[in-house]
PDB file of C-alpha atoms in Angstrom:
ATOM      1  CA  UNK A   1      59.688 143.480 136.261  1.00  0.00           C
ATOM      2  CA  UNK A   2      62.299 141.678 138.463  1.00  0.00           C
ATOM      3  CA  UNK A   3      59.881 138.847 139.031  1.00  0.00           C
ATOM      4  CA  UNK A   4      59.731 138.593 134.796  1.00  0.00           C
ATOM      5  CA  UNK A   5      63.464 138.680 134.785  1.00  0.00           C
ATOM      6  CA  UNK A   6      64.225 135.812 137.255  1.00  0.00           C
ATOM      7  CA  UNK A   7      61.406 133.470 134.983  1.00  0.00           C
ATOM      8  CA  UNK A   8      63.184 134.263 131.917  1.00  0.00           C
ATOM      9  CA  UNK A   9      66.565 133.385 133.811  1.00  0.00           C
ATOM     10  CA  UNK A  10      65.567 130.030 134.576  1.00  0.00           C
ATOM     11  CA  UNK A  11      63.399 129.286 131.037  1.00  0.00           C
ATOM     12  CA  UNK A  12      67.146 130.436 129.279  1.00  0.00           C
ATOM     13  CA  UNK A  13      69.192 128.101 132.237  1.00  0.00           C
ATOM     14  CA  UNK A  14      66.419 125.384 131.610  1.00  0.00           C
ATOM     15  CA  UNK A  15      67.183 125.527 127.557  1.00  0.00           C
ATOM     16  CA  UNK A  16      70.580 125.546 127.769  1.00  0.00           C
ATOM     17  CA  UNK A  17      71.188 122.978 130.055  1.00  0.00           C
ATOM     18  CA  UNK A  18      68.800 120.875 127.857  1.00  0.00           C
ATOM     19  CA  UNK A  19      70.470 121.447 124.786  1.00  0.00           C
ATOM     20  CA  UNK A  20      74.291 120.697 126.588  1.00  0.00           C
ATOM     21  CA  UNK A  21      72.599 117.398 128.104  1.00  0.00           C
ATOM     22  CA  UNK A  22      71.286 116.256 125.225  1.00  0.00           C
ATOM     23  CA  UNK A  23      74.637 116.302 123.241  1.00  0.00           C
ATOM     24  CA  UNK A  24      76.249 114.354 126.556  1.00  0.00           C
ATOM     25  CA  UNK A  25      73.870 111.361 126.204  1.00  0.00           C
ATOM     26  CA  UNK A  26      76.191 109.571 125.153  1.00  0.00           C
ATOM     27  CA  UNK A  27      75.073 106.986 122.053  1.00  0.00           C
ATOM     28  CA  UNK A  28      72.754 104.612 123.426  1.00  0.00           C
ATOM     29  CA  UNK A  29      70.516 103.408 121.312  1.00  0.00           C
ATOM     30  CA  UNK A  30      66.424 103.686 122.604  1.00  0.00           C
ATOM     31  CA  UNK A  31      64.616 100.745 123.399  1.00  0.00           C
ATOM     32  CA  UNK A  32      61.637 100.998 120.695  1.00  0.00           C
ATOM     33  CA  UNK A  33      64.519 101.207 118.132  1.00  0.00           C
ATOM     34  CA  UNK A  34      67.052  99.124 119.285  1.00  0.00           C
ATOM     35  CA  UNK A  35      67.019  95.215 117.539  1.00  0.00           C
ATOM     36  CA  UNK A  36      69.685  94.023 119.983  1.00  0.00           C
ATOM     37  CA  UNK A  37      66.019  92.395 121.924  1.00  0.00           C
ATOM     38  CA  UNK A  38      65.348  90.541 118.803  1.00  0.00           C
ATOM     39  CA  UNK A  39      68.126  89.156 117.835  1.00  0.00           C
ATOM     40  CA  UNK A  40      70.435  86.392 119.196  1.00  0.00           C
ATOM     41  CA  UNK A  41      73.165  88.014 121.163  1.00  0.00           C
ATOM     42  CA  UNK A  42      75.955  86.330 122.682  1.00  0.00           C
ATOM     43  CA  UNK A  43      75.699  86.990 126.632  1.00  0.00           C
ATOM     44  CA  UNK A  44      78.563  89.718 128.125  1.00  0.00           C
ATOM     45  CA  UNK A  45      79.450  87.141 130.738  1.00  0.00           C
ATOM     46  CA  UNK A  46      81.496  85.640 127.762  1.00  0.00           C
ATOM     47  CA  UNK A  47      82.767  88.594 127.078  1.00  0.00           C
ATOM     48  CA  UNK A  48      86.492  89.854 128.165  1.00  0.00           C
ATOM     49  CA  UNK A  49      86.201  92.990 130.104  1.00  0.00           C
ATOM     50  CA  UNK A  50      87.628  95.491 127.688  1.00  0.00           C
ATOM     51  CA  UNK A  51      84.385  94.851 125.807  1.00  0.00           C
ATOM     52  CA  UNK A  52      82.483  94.777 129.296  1.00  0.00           C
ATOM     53  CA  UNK A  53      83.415  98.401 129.980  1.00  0.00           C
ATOM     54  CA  UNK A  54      82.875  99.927 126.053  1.00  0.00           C
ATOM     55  CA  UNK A  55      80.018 101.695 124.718  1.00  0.00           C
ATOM     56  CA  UNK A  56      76.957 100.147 124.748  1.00  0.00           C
ATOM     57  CA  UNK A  57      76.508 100.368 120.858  1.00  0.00           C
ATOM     58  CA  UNK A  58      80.235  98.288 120.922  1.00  0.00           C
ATOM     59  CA  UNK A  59      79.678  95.901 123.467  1.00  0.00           C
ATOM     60  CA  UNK A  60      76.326  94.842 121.050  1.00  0.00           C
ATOM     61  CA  UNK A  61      78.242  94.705 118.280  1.00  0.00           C
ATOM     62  CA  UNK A  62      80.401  91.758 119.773  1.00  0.00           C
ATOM     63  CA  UNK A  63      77.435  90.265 121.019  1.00  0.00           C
ATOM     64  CA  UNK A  64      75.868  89.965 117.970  1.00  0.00           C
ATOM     65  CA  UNK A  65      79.068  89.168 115.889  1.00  0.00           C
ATOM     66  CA  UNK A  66      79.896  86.275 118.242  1.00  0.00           C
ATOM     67  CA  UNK A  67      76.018  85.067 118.171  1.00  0.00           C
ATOM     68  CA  UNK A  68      75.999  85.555 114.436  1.00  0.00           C
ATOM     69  CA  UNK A  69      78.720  84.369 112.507  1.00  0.00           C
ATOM     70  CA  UNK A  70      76.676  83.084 109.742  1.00  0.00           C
ATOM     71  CA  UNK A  71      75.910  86.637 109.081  1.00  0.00           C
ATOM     72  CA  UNK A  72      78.725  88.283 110.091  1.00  0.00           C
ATOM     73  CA  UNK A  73      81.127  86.252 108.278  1.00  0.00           C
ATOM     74  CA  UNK A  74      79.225  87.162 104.899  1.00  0.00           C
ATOM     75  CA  UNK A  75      79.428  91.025 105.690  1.00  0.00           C
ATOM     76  CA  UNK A  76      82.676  92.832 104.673  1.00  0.00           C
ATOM     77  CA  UNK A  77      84.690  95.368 106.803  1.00  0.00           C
ATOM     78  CA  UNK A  78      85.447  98.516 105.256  1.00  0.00           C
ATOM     79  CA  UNK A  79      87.904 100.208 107.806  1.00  0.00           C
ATOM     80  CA  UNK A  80      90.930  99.057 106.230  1.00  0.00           C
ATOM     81  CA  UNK A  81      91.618  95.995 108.737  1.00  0.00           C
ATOM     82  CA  UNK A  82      92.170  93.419 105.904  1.00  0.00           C
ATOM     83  CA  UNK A  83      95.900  94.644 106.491  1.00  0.00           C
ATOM     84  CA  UNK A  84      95.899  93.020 109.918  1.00  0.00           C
ATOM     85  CA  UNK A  85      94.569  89.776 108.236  1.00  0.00           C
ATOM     86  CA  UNK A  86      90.729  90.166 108.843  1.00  0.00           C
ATOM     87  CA  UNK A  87      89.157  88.828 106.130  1.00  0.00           C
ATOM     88  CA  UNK A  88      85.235  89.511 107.318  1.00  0.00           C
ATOM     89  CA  UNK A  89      83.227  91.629 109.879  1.00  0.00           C
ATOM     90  CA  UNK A  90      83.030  89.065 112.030  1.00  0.00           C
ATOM     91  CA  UNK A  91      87.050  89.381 111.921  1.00  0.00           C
ATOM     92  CA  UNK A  92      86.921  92.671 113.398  1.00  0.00           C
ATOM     93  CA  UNK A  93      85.280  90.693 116.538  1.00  0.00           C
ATOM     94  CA  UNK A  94      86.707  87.571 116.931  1.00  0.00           C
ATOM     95  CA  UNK A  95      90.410  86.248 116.304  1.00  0.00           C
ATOM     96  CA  UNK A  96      89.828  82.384 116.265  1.00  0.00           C
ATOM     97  CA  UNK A  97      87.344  80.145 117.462  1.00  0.00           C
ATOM     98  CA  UNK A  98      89.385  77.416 119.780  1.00  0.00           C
ATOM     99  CA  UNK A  99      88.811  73.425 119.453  1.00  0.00           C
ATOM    100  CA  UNK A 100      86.490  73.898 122.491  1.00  0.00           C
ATOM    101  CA  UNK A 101      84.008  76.222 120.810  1.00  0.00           C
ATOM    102  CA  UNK A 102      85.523  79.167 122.996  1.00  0.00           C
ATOM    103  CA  UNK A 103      86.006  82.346 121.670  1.00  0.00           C
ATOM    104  CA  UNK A 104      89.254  84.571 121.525  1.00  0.00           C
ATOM    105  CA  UNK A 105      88.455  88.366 121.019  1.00  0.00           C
ATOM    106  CA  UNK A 106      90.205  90.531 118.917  1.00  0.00           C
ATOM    107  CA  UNK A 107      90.398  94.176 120.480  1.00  0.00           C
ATOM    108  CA  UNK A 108      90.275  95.436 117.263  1.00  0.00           C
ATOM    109  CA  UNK A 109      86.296  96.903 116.987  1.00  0.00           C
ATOM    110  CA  UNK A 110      87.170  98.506 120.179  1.00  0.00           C
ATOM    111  CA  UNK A 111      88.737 101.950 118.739  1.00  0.00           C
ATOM    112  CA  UNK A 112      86.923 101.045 115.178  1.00  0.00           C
ATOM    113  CA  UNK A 113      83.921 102.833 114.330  1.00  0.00           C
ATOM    114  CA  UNK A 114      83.902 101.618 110.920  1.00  0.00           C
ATOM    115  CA  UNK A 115      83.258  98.039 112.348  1.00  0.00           C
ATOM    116  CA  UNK A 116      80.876  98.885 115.104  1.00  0.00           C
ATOM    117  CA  UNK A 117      78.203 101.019 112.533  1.00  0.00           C
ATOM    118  CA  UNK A 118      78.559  98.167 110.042  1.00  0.00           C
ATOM    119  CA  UNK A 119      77.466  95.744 112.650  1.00  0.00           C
ATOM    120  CA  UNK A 120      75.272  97.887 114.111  1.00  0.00           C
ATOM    121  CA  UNK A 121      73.762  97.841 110.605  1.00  0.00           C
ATOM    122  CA  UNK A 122      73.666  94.325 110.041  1.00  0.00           C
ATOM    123  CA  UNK A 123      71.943  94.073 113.395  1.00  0.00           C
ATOM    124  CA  UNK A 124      69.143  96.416 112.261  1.00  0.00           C
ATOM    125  CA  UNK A 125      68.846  95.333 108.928  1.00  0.00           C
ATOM    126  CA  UNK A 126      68.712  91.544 110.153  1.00  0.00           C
ATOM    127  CA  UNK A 127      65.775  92.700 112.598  1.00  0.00           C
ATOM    128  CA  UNK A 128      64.275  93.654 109.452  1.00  0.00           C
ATOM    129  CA  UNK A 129      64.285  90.453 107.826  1.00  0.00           C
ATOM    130  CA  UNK A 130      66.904  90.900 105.283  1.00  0.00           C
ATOM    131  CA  UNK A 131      69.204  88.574 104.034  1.00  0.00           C
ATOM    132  CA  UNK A 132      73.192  88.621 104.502  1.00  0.00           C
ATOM    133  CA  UNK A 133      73.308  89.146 100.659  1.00  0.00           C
ATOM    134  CA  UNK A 134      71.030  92.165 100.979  1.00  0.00           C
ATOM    135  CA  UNK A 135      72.561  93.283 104.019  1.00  0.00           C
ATOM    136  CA  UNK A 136      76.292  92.888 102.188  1.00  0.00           C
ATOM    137  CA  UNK A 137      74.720  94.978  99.319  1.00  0.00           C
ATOM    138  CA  UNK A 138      73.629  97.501 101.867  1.00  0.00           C
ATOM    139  CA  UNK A 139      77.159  97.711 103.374  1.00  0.00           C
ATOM    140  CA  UNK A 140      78.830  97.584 100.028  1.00  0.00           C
ATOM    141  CA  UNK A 141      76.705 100.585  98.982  1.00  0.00           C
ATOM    142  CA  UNK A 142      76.978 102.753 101.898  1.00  0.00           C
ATOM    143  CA  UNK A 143      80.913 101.864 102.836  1.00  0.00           C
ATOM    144  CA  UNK A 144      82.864 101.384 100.088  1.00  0.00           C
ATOM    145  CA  UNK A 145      83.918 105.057  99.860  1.00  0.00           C
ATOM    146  CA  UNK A 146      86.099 104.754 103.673  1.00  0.00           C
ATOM    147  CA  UNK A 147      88.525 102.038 101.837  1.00  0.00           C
ATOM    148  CA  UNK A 148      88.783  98.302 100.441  1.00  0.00           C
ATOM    149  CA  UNK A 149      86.643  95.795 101.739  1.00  0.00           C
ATOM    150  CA  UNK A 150      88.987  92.856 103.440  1.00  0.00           C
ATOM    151  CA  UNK A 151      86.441  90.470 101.458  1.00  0.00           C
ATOM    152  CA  UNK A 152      87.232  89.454  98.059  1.00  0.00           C
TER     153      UNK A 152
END
């Protein structure tokens, strides 16, 4: 009897410690399912440290804004931020691209995760093929009901 009781001690520690570990994993995407190896991604040596030391699932949405502007720039933001003056996704990213081809960061993204699913989004959907019309339509659909878009 007392040898039954210690298994079922440990099965019951085992499951609960499984189930309080799993919600701590924090939001990493797996590798089978995550595009950010297909894709062109800016490297995080260009990247300032704020965004060095964020989320994984953030610090791939600036790489992949800053790598794809062509998309980016085509994909509204729904969070709200066209009251700071962003007038794109890719906004939400980067501030200004200098003379040099250098990029300033905005910070912005950083506490937004409005900005980061939407590019995190894009990034999937342009794994898939899609287009940045389709993938606007997508985001459109699904994120119109948080607030305006900042695109007109």
């Amino acid at each position: 009897m007392r040898k039954t009781r210690h298994w079922l001690y440990w099965v019951i520690l085992a499951a609960f410690l499984g189930g309080v570990l799993a919600g701590c994993g924090g939001s990493t995407i797996p590798a089978d399912q995550n595009p950010a190896h297909e894709l062109h991604m800016a490297s995080m040596s260009d990247m300032p440290d704020e965004v060095k030391s964020a989320p994984i699932v953030t610090q791939q949405a600036y790489q992949f804004a800053a790598a794809n502007p062509e998309i980016t720039q085509q994909i509204p933001c729904y969070c709200g931020c066209g009251a700071m003056g962003h007038t794109s996704n890719y906004s939400c990213y980067v501030q200004r691209v200098e003379t040099n081809g250098s990029l300033t960061f905005d910070t912005h993204a950083l506490g937004c995760s409005i900005c980061v699913d939407i590019t995190q989004d894009a990034m999937r959907l342009t794994g898939q093929g899609m287009s940045p019309q389709d993938i606007r339509g997508y985001v459109d659909k699904t994120y119109s009901r948080y607030g305006p878009s900042n695109m007109q």
